[in-house]
């Protein structure tokens, strides 16, 4: 009676196949951040992230559904990424300044949903509409601003059929914001340090108050010395930085952090004189921006600890380990943490 | 204006521009502060750091680069007997640009980026010369210029490719800014690095200014006067390339100065190269120092030099054109 078990097996496989088919076919209608009504699969299995912010968000919520990275992660990022996502192909990005994805490549990846996370304006709404019309794949645009991160995690969690995980991460985000607010409540405006964000090996690339690249400095109460400017990156002269005399310099450039102590044009600036130049960790995602996504939550805690050493939580290493475990699914060991944060202490 | 009257005015103008360059900048330093710092009695240590480490290197670099680009432009315009020629006619800017943006893409230190810019600039001209020689020999100016255009176009395509590959959040703004030219990051070491190449390129132009002027008469004419045109032209091209590559590698691509300043200088001196060169050197230096001072004072953010020189150069060039081209005489 061999066939009995085989038949049962086949029937089971058939049932599972049918279930998968119906699941794939099952759709529901949602409204995205631009107000567009889109029909999405009830349980999206293959999701294309339109750019690095969306890829990070998708990675934290449903890594199994990723079909690729906008840019391949570097060797230094690999230890902090889930094994299954390390070798995903680099497919390019749909939005932002350089549109590098080929729509045929996109379709070859067979996504059942495209997610974009970032600025919501007429350009991106139009891009979403055009790509959806051209590819026949639903395209959801989600508001990428910092304060809406908890809501975003819940919304996208639900959209990806990961409601429980979305709720867990959202709760962490809310607790992070509440913790920052509690610290700030005790520190009057004029006792918060002035901050300069240094980018590039020369440190003269920066971002102004209110720009997305420096948003977390504003959020932790740092007084960004670059008051006004274009919404994005700007280049300034070291003389201008001398005139600003920032008390803290935050940088994302390891080369700059290593050499600022000996660069003649940076001498005498309070932050350099007092050893308050801090290099933000960058693997697998940046602490300050790059990309401006949920990775900035740990950046907020790290920066709060740098700006207010007395007021903030003392054990940043444990906090980083907790965040990486919860959001990235990888628990860094002692050596990895030291590598990650140790480079964040130039001159110490 | 007669040349005799112009000389002291020019010297005064250059001195004034240098002084203005030392006085102007976003860090608040009064003229008295600057003067006291210059004679070694700074009002506070920070004033000395700002002036010696930041502002004066910029002023010196701007003067050197302005002089270098103007001299190279004047030399090229003379030997190619063409008023529309700029120092980057043979593709040195595109070549140097390709080297530098590759350096930015690879995340190299600043000095290595400058070295790559310089090496690629020189390499581009070497390639142009080699191709021109293989095709027709250096005798035909037109062939050299056309080879330069073709190689420049290829280097330009390389730059576009690098831009495409660059990280749009991080490297692309740096590349774009570099390609528009700036002295924002200049330091003493950069001036020291560029100085030997610029001097080495300017010296032959200055020493041979009279013979170079004869090239404007045409090769046959020059030969009857005892000047071997082909070899001299090669030397001029090499010298002008050297200074241009050195300037581009530290300051990025700054257009219009090399094209515009020789024309402005010709208003005073007429077309003779031996008279044109010193005036072009002084005017180029003064102009660049003032433009760079404007670049750091207009806003908190640095304004790229290429934007300022184009805004300035376009109208001035049209005005020169409206004067009926009387400044250029064959």
CSV table of C-alpha atoms in Angstrom, one decimal, chain B residues 1-323:
chain,number,residue,atom,x,y,z
B,1,UNK,CA,45.6,103.3,-21.5
B,2,UNK,CA,49.3,103.4,-22.3
B,3,UNK,CA,51.4,100.6,-21.2
B,4,UNK,CA,53.7,102.8,-19.3
B,5,UNK,CA,50.9,104.2,-17.2
B,6,UNK,CA,49.4,100.8,-16.7
B,7,UNK,CA,52.4,99.2,-15.0
B,8,UNK,CA,52.2,101.0,-11.6
B,9,UNK,CA,48.4,100.8,-11.7
B,10,UNK,CA,48.6,97.0,-12.2
B,11,UNK,CA,51.1,96.6,-9.4
B,12,UNK,CA,48.9,98.6,-7.1
B,13,UNK,CA,45.8,96.6,-8.2
B,14,UNK,CA,47.6,93.3,-7.4
B,15,UNK,CA,48.8,94.6,-4.0
B,16,UNK,CA,45.3,95.8,-3.3
B,17,UNK,CA,43.7,92.5,-4.2
B,18,UNK,CA,46.2,90.6,-2.0
B,19,UNK,CA,45.5,92.9,0.9
B,20,UNK,CA,41.8,92.5,0.4
B,21,UNK,CA,42.2,88.8,0.3
B,22,UNK,CA,44.0,88.8,3.6
B,23,UNK,CA,41.3,91.0,5.2
B,24,UNK,CA,38.1,89.3,3.9
B,25,UNK,CA,36.6,86.2,5.3
B,26,UNK,CA,33.9,84.8,7.5
B,27,UNK,CA,36.1,84.7,10.7
B,28,UNK,CA,35.8,88.2,12.3
B,29,UNK,CA,39.3,89.7,12.0
B,30,UNK,CA,39.7,93.5,11.8
B,31,UNK,CA,42.3,95.0,9.5
B,32,UNK,CA,44.3,95.9,12.6
B,33,UNK,CA,44.1,92.2,13.8
B,34,UNK,CA,45.4,91.1,10.4
B,35,UNK,CA,48.2,93.6,10.4
B,36,UNK,CA,49.2,92.7,14.0
B,37,UNK,CA,49.1,89.0,13.2
B,38,UNK,CA,51.2,89.5,10.0
B,39,UNK,CA,54.0,91.2,12.0
B,40,UNK,CA,54.0,88.3,14.6
B,41,UNK,CA,51.9,89.9,17.4
B,42,UNK,CA,48.5,88.3,17.0
B,43,UNK,CA,45.7,89.7,19.3
B,44,UNK,CA,44.9,86.1,20.2
B,45,UNK,CA,46.2,82.6,19.2
B,46,UNK,CA,43.1,81.9,17.2
B,47,UNK,CA,43.7,84.8,14.9
B,48,UNK,CA,47.1,83.4,14.1
B,49,UNK,CA,45.6,80.0,13.3
B,50,UNK,CA,42.9,81.5,11.1
B,51,UNK,CA,45.2,83.8,9.2
B,52,UNK,CA,48.3,81.6,8.7
B,53,UNK,CA,46.7,78.2,8.4
B,54,UNK,CA,43.5,79.0,6.5
B,55,UNK,CA,43.2,82.4,4.9
B,56,UNK,CA,46.7,83.2,3.7
B,57,UNK,CA,47.2,79.8,2.1
B,58,UNK,CA,44.0,80.4,0.2
B,59,UNK,CA,45.1,83.9,-0.9
B,60,UNK,CA,48.5,82.6,-2.1
B,61,UNK,CA,47.0,79.6,-3.9
B,62,UNK,CA,44.4,81.8,-5.6
B,63,UNK,CA,47.1,84.2,-6.8
B,64,UNK,CA,49.2,81.3,-8.1
B,65,UNK,CA,46.4,79.6,-9.8
B,66,UNK,CA,45.0,82.8,-11.3
B,67,UNK,CA,48.4,83.7,-12.7
B,68,UNK,CA,49.0,80.2,-13.9
B,69,UNK,CA,45.7,79.9,-15.8
B,70,UNK,CA,46.0,83.3,-17.3
B,71,UNK,CA,49.6,82.7,-18.5
B,72,UNK,CA,48.7,79.3,-19.9
B,73,UNK,CA,45.7,80.8,-21.7
B,74,UNK,CA,47.8,83.6,-23.2
B,75,UNK,CA,50.5,81.1,-24.3
B,76,UNK,CA,48.0,78.8,-25.9
B,77,UNK,CA,46.2,81.6,-27.7
B,78,UNK,CA,49.5,82.8,-29.1
B,79,UNK,CA,50.9,79.5,-30.3
B,80,UNK,CA,47.6,78.3,-31.7
B,81,UNK,CA,47.0,81.7,-33.2
B,82,UNK,CA,43.4,81.5,-32.0
B,83,UNK,CA,41.6,83.8,-29.6
B,84,UNK,CA,39.1,81.1,-28.5
B,85,UNK,CA,41.6,78.9,-26.9
B,86,UNK,CA,41.5,78.2,-23.2
B,87,UNK,CA,44.2,76.4,-21.1
B,88,UNK,CA,42.1,73.2,-21.1
B,89,UNK,CA,41.8,73.2,-24.9
B,90,UNK,CA,43.9,70.0,-25.1
B,91,UNK,CA,41.8,68.2,-22.5
B,92,UNK,CA,44.0,68.7,-19.4
B,93,UNK,CA,41.0,69.7,-17.3
B,94,UNK,CA,38.9,66.7,-18.3
B,95,UNK,CA,41.9,64.4,-17.8
B,96,UNK,CA,42.8,65.9,-14.4
B,97,UNK,CA,39.1,65.9,-13.5
B,98,UNK,CA,38.8,62.2,-14.3
B,99,UNK,CA,41.8,61.4,-12.1
B,100,UNK,CA,40.5,63.4,-9.2
B,101,UNK,CA,36.9,62.0,-9.3
B,102,UNK,CA,38.4,58.5,-9.5
B,103,UNK,CA,40.3,59.3,-6.4
B,104,UNK,CA,37.1,60.6,-4.7
B,105,UNK,CA,35.3,57.4,-5.8
B,106,UNK,CA,38.0,55.2,-4.3
B,107,UNK,CA,37.9,57.2,-1.1
B,108,UNK,CA,41.6,58.2,-1.3
B,109,UNK,CA,43.2,60.8,1.0
B,110,UNK,CA,43.2,64.4,-0.3
B,111,UNK,CA,46.8,64.4,-1.3
B,112,UNK,CA,46.4,61.3,-3.4
B,113,UNK,CA,43.3,62.8,-5.1
B,114,UNK,CA,45.4,65.8,-6.0
B,115,UNK,CA,48.3,63.6,-7.3
B,116,UNK,CA,45.9,61.5,-9.3
B,117,UNK,CA,44.4,64.7,-10.8
B,118,UNK,CA,47.9,65.9,-11.7
B,119,UNK,CA,49.1,62.6,-13.1
B,120,UNK,CA,45.9,62.1,-15.2
B,121,UNK,CA,46.1,65.7,-16.5
B,122,UNK,CA,49.7,65.2,-17.7
B,123,UNK,CA,48.9,61.8,-19.0
B,124,UNK,CA,46.0,63.1,-21.1
B,125,UNK,CA,48.3,65.6,-22.8
B,126,UNK,CA,50.9,63.0,-23.3
B,127,UNK,CA,48.3,60.8,-25.0
B,128,UNK,CA,47.1,63.7,-27.2
B,129,UNK,CA,50.7,64.5,-28.3
B,130,UNK,CA,51.4,60.8,-29.0
B,131,UNK,CA,48.3,60.5,-31.2
B,132,UNK,CA,48.9,63.8,-33.0
B,133,UNK,CA,52.5,62.8,-33.7
B,134,UNK,CA,51.4,59.4,-35.0
B,135,UNK,CA,48.8,60.9,-37.2
B,136,UNK,CA,50.4,64.0,-38.8
B,137,UNK,CA,53.3,65.2,-36.8
B,138,UNK,CA,53.2,68.1,-34.4
B,139,UNK,CA,53.5,70.6,-37.2
B,140,UNK,CA,49.8,70.9,-37.8
B,141,UNK,CA,48.2,72.8,-35.0
B,142,UNK,CA,44.7,71.8,-36.1
B,143,UNK,CA,45.4,68.1,-35.7
B,144,UNK,CA,46.7,68.6,-32.2
B,145,UNK,CA,43.6,70.6,-31.2
B,146,UNK,CA,41.3,68.0,-32.7
B,147,UNK,CA,43.1,65.2,-31.0
B,148,UNK,CA,42.8,67.1,-27.7
B,149,UNK,CA,39.0,67.5,-28.2
B,150,UNK,CA,38.6,63.8,-28.9
B,151,UNK,CA,40.6,62.7,-25.9
B,152,UNK,CA,38.8,65.3,-23.7
B,153,UNK,CA,35.5,63.9,-24.8
B,154,UNK,CA,36.6,60.4,-23.8
B,155,UNK,CA,37.8,61.7,-20.4
B,156,UNK,CA,34.5,63.5,-20.0
B,157,UNK,CA,32.6,60.3,-20.6
B,158,UNK,CA,34.8,58.7,-17.9
B,159,UNK,CA,33.9,61.4,-15.5
B,160,UNK,CA,30.2,60.8,-16.2
B,161,UNK,CA,30.7,57.1,-15.6
B,162,UNK,CA,32.3,57.7,-12.3
B,163,UNK,CA,29.5,60.1,-11.3
B,164,UNK,CA,27.0,57.3,-12.1
B,165,UNK,CA,28.9,54.8,-10.0
B,166,UNK,CA,29.4,57.2,-7.0
B,167,UNK,CA,27.3,57.0,-3.9
B,168,UNK,CA,24.6,59.7,-4.5
B,169,UNK,CA,24.4,60.7,-0.9
B,170,UNK,CA,28.1,61.0,-0.2
B,171,UNK,CA,30.5,61.0,-3.1
B,172,UNK,CA,28.4,62.6,-5.7
B,173,UNK,CA,28.0,66.0,-4.0
B,174,UNK,CA,31.8,65.9,-3.4
B,175,UNK,CA,32.5,65.1,-7.0
B,176,UNK,CA,30.1,67.8,-8.3
B,177,UNK,CA,31.6,70.4,-6.0
B,178,UNK,CA,35.1,69.5,-7.0
B,179,UNK,CA,34.3,69.8,-10.7
B,180,UNK,CA,33.0,73.4,-10.1
B,181,UNK,CA,36.3,74.4,-8.6
B,182,UNK,CA,37.0,75.6,-5.0
B,183,UNK,CA,39.8,76.6,-2.7
B,184,UNK,CA,37.7,76.0,0.4
B,185,UNK,CA,39.9,73.1,1.6
B,186,UNK,CA,43.3,74.5,0.6
B,187,UNK,CA,46.1,74.4,3.2
B,188,UNK,CA,49.8,75.2,3.4
B,189,UNK,CA,50.8,71.7,2.3
B,190,UNK,CA,48.7,72.0,-0.9
B,191,UNK,CA,50.3,75.3,-1.8
B,192,UNK,CA,53.7,73.7,-1.2
B,193,UNK,CA,52.8,70.8,-3.4
B,194,UNK,CA,51.5,72.8,-6.3
B,195,UNK,CA,54.2,75.6,-6.2
B,196,UNK,CA,57.1,73.7,-7.8
B,197,UNK,CA,55.0,72.5,-10.8
B,198,UNK,CA,53.5,76.0,-11.4
B,199,UNK,CA,56.9,77.7,-11.2
B,200,UNK,CA,58.5,75.0,-13.4
B,201,UNK,CA,55.9,75.7,-16.0
B,202,UNK,CA,55.9,79.4,-15.8
B,203,UNK,CA,59.7,79.9,-16.0
B,204,UNK,CA,60.1,78.7,-19.6
B,205,UNK,CA,57.1,80.8,-20.7
B,206,UNK,CA,58.7,83.9,-19.0
B,207,UNK,CA,62.2,83.2,-20.3
B,208,UNK,CA,61.1,82.5,-23.9
B,209,UNK,CA,58.3,85.1,-24.1
B,210,UNK,CA,59.9,87.0,-27.0
B,211,UNK,CA,60.4,83.9,-29.1
B,212,UNK,CA,57.0,82.6,-28.3
B,213,UNK,CA,55.5,85.8,-29.5
B,214,UNK,CA,57.1,85.1,-32.9
B,215,UNK,CA,55.0,81.9,-33.2
B,216,UNK,CA,51.9,84.1,-33.7
B,217,UNK,CA,53.4,85.3,-37.0
B,218,UNK,CA,53.2,81.8,-38.4
B,219,UNK,CA,55.7,79.0,-38.7
B,220,UNK,CA,57.4,80.1,-41.9
B,221,UNK,CA,57.8,83.7,-40.6
B,222,UNK,CA,59.1,82.4,-37.3
B,223,UNK,CA,61.7,80.2,-39.1
B,224,UNK,CA,63.1,83.1,-41.1
B,225,UNK,CA,63.6,84.8,-37.8
B,226,UNK,CA,65.6,81.8,-36.5
B,227,UNK,CA,62.9,80.1,-34.3
B,228,UNK,CA,62.3,76.4,-34.8
B,229,UNK,CA,58.5,76.5,-34.5
B,230,UNK,CA,57.7,72.8,-33.9
B,231,UNK,CA,60.0,72.3,-31.0
B,232,UNK,CA,59.2,75.7,-29.3
B,233,UNK,CA,55.5,75.0,-29.7
B,234,UNK,CA,56.0,71.6,-28.0
B,235,UNK,CA,57.8,73.3,-25.1
B,236,UNK,CA,55.0,75.9,-24.7
B,237,UNK,CA,52.4,73.2,-24.7
B,238,UNK,CA,54.2,71.2,-22.1
B,239,UNK,CA,54.8,74.2,-19.9
B,240,UNK,CA,51.2,75.5,-20.1
B,241,UNK,CA,50.0,72.0,-19.5
B,242,UNK,CA,52.1,71.6,-16.4
B,243,UNK,CA,50.8,74.8,-14.8
B,244,UNK,CA,47.2,74.0,-15.8
B,245,UNK,CA,47.4,70.5,-14.4
B,246,UNK,CA,48.9,71.7,-11.2
B,247,UNK,CA,46.2,74.4,-10.8
B,248,UNK,CA,43.3,72.0,-11.6
B,249,UNK,CA,44.6,69.3,-9.3
B,250,UNK,CA,44.5,71.6,-6.2
B,251,UNK,CA,41.5,73.8,-7.1
B,252,UNK,CA,39.3,71.8,-9.4
B,253,UNK,CA,38.0,73.0,-12.7
B,254,UNK,CA,37.9,76.8,-12.9
B,255,UNK,CA,36.7,77.9,-16.3
B,256,UNK,CA,36.9,81.3,-18.1
B,257,UNK,CA,39.9,82.7,-16.3
B,258,UNK,CA,42.4,81.4,-18.8
B,259,UNK,CA,40.2,82.5,-21.7
B,260,UNK,CA,39.1,85.9,-20.4
B,261,UNK,CA,42.2,87.4,-18.6
B,262,UNK,CA,44.5,87.3,-21.7
B,263,UNK,CA,41.8,89.2,-23.6
B,264,UNK,CA,41.5,91.8,-20.9
B,265,UNK,CA,45.3,92.1,-20.8
B,266,UNK,CA,45.4,92.6,-24.5
B,267,UNK,CA,43.3,95.7,-24.1
B,268,UNK,CA,46.3,97.2,-22.4
B,269,UNK,CA,49.2,95.7,-24.2
B,270,UNK,CA,48.1,94.7,-27.6
B,271,UNK,CA,48.8,91.2,-29.0
B,272,UNK,CA,52.6,91.0,-28.4
B,273,UNK,CA,53.2,88.0,-26.1
B,274,UNK,CA,56.3,89.4,-24.4
B,275,UNK,CA,54.3,92.4,-23.3
B,276,UNK,CA,51.1,90.5,-22.7
B,277,UNK,CA,52.5,87.8,-20.4
B,278,UNK,CA,53.4,90.0,-17.3
B,279,UNK,CA,50.2,91.9,-17.5
B,280,UNK,CA,48.2,88.6,-17.8
B,281,UNK,CA,50.0,87.1,-14.9
B,282,UNK,CA,49.2,90.1,-12.6
B,283,UNK,CA,45.6,90.4,-13.7
B,284,UNK,CA,45.0,86.7,-13.4
B,285,UNK,CA,46.4,86.7,-9.9
B,286,UNK,CA,44.4,89.7,-8.7
B,287,UNK,CA,41.2,88.5,-10.3
B,288,UNK,CA,41.4,85.1,-8.8
B,289,UNK,CA,42.2,86.4,-5.3
B,290,UNK,CA,39.2,88.7,-5.4
B,291,UNK,CA,36.9,86.0,-6.8
B,292,UNK,CA,38.0,83.6,-4.1
B,293,UNK,CA,37.4,86.2,-1.4
B,294,UNK,CA,33.9,86.6,-2.8
B,295,UNK,CA,33.5,82.8,-2.8
B,296,UNK,CA,34.0,82.6,1.0
B,297,UNK,CA,32.2,85.8,1.9
B,298,UNK,CA,28.9,85.7,-0.1
B,299,UNK,CA,27.3,83.1,2.0
B,300,UNK,CA,28.0,80.7,4.9
B,301,UNK,CA,28.3,78.1,2.3
B,302,UNK,CA,31.2,78.2,-0.1
B,303,UNK,CA,30.2,79.3,-3.6
B,304,UNK,CA,32.1,77.2,-6.2
B,305,UNK,CA,34.7,79.3,-8.1
B,306,UNK,CA,33.6,78.0,-11.4
B,307,UNK,CA,30.1,79.5,-11.0
B,308,UNK,CA,31.6,82.9,-10.1
B,309,UNK,CA,34.1,83.0,-12.9
B,310,UNK,CA,31.4,82.0,-15.4
B,311,UNK,CA,29.0,84.6,-14.2
B,312,UNK,CA,31.8,87.2,-14.4
B,313,UNK,CA,33.4,85.8,-17.5
B,314,UNK,CA,30.4,85.5,-19.8
B,315,UNK,CA,29.4,89.2,-19.7
B,316,UNK,CA,33.0,90.4,-19.9
B,317,UNK,CA,33.6,88.2,-22.9
B,318,UNK,CA,30.5,89.5,-24.6
B,319,UNK,CA,31.6,93.0,-23.9
B,320,UNK,CA,35.0,92.3,-25.4
B,321,UNK,CA,33.3,90.9,-28.4
B,322,UNK,CA,31.1,94.0,-28.7
B,323,UNK,CA,34.3,96.1,-28.9
